[in-house]
CSV table of C-alpha atoms in Angstrom, one decimal:
chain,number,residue,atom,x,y,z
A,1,UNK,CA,21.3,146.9,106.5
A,2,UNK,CA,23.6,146.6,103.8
A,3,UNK,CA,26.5,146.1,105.8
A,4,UNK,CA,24.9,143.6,107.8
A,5,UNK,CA,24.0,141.5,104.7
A,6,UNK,CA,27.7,141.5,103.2
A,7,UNK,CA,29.3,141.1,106.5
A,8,UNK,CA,26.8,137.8,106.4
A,9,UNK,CA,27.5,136.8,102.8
A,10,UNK,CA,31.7,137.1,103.9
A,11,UNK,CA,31.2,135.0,106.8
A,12,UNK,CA,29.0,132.9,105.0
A,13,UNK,CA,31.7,132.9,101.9
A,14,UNK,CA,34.7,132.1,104.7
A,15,UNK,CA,32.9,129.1,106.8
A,16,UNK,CA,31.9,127.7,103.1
A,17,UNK,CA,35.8,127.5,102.1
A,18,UNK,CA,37.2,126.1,105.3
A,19,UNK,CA,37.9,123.0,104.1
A,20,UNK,CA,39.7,123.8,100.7
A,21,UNK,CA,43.1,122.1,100.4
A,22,UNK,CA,43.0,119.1,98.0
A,23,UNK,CA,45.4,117.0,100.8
A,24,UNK,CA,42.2,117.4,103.6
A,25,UNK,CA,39.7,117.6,100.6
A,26,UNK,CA,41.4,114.2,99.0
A,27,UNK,CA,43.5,113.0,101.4
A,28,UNK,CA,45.8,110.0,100.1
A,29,UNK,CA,46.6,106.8,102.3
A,30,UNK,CA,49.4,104.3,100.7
A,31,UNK,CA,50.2,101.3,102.4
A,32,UNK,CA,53.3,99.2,102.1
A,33,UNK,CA,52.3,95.5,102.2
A,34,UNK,CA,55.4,93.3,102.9
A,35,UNK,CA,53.5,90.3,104.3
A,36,UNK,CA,54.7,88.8,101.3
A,37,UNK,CA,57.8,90.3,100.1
A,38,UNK,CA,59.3,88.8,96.8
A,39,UNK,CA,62.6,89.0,94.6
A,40,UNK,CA,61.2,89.0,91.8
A,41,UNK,CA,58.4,91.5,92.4
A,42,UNK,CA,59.6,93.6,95.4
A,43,UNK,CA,63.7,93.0,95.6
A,44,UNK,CA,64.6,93.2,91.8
A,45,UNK,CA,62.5,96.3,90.7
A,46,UNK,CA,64.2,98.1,93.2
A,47,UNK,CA,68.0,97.0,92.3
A,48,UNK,CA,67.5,97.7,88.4
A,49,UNK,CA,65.6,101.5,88.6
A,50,UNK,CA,68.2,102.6,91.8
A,51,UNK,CA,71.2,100.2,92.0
A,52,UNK,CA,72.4,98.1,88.9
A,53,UNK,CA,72.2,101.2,86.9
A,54,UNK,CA,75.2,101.6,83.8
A,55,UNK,CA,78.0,103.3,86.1
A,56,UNK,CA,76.7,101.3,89.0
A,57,UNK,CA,76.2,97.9,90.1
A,58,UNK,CA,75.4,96.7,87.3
A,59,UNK,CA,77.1,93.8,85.3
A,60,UNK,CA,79.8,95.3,83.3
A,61,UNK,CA,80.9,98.1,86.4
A,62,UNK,CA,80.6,96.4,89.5
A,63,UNK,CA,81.7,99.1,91.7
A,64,UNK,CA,82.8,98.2,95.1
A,65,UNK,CA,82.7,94.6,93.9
A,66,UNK,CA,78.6,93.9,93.2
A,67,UNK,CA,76.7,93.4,90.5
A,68,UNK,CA,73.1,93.8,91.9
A,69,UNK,CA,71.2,92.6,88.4
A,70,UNK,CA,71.1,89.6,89.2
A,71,UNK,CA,69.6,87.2,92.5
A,72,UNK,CA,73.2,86.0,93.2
A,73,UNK,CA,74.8,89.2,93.0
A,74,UNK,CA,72.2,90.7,95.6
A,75,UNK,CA,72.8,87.4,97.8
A,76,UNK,CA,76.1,88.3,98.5
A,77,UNK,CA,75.5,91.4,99.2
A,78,UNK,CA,72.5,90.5,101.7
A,79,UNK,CA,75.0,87.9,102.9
A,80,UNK,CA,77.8,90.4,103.7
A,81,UNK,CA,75.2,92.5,105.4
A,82,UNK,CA,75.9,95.2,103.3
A,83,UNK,CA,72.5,95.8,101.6
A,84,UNK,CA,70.8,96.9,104.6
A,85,UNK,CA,73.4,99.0,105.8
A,86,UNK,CA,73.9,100.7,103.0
A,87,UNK,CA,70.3,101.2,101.2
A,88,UNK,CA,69.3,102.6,104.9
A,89,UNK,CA,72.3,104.8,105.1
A,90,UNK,CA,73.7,103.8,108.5
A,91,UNK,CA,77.1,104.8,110.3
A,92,UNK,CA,79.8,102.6,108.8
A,93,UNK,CA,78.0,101.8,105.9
A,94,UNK,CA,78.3,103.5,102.3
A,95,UNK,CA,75.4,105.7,101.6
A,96,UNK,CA,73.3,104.5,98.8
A,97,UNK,CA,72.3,104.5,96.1
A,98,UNK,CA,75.4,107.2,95.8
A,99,UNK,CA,74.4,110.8,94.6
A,100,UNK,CA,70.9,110.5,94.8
A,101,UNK,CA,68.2,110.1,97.4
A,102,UNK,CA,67.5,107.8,99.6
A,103,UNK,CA,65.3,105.1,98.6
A,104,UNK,CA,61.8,105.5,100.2
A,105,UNK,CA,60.7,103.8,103.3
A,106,UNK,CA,58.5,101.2,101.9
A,107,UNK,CA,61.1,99.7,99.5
A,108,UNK,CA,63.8,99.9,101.8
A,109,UNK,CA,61.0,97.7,104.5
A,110,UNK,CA,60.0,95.3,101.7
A,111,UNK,CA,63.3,94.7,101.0
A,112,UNK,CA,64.0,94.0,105.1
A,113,UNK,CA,61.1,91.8,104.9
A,114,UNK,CA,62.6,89.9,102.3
A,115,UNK,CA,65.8,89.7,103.9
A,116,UNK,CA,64.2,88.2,106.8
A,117,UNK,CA,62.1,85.6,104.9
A,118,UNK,CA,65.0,84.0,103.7
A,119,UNK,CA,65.9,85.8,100.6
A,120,UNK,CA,65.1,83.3,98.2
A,121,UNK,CA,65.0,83.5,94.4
A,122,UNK,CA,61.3,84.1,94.2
């Protein structure tokens, strides 16, 4: 009788723990809204933290010829159609940002979308 009742209380102890990772428990959705994609909120964030870093792009460096911390210096860019290329790592294109990963699939789309809106100074 004993072992019956233990063999119960372990199955009843596995089917009550069957469910006990926190990414099933707690699982975590993000979206990446680029109906509205901005400069300002969107584009720019994304140059300063990965792109117009000291060493970089940015003002006083402009390697390969951009300064990315600013709207006109990411317009030329967009205009040469080197952004794209490079931020999503295509053949023919330099690889960036350089030494360091690449920049996660929302940004990169929100900055497409913003490409494609026009990418005005907003």
């Amino acid at each position: 009788m004993k072992k019956i009742l233990a063999g119960c209380i372990g199955l009843i102890a596995l089917a009550g723990c069957y469910n006990d990772k926190a990414d099933q428990l707690y699982p975590t959705t993000t979206t990446c809204d680029t109906a509205t994609a901005t400069f300002a909120t969107d584009v720019m964030p994304v140059m300063q933290q990965k792109c117009a870093t000291s060493g970089c792009h940015d003002a006083s460096t402009k390697a390969y010829g951009y300064n990315l911390s600013t709207y006109q210096g990411v317009k030329i860019c967009v205009d040469d159609a080197r952004l794209m290329g490079a931020i999503r790592q295509q053949s023919g294109f330099k690889a960036m940002p350089q030494g360091a990963s690449k920049l996660d699939d929302c940004s990169i789309n929100k900055i497409a979308r913003w490409i494609n809106l026009g990418a005005q100074n907003n």
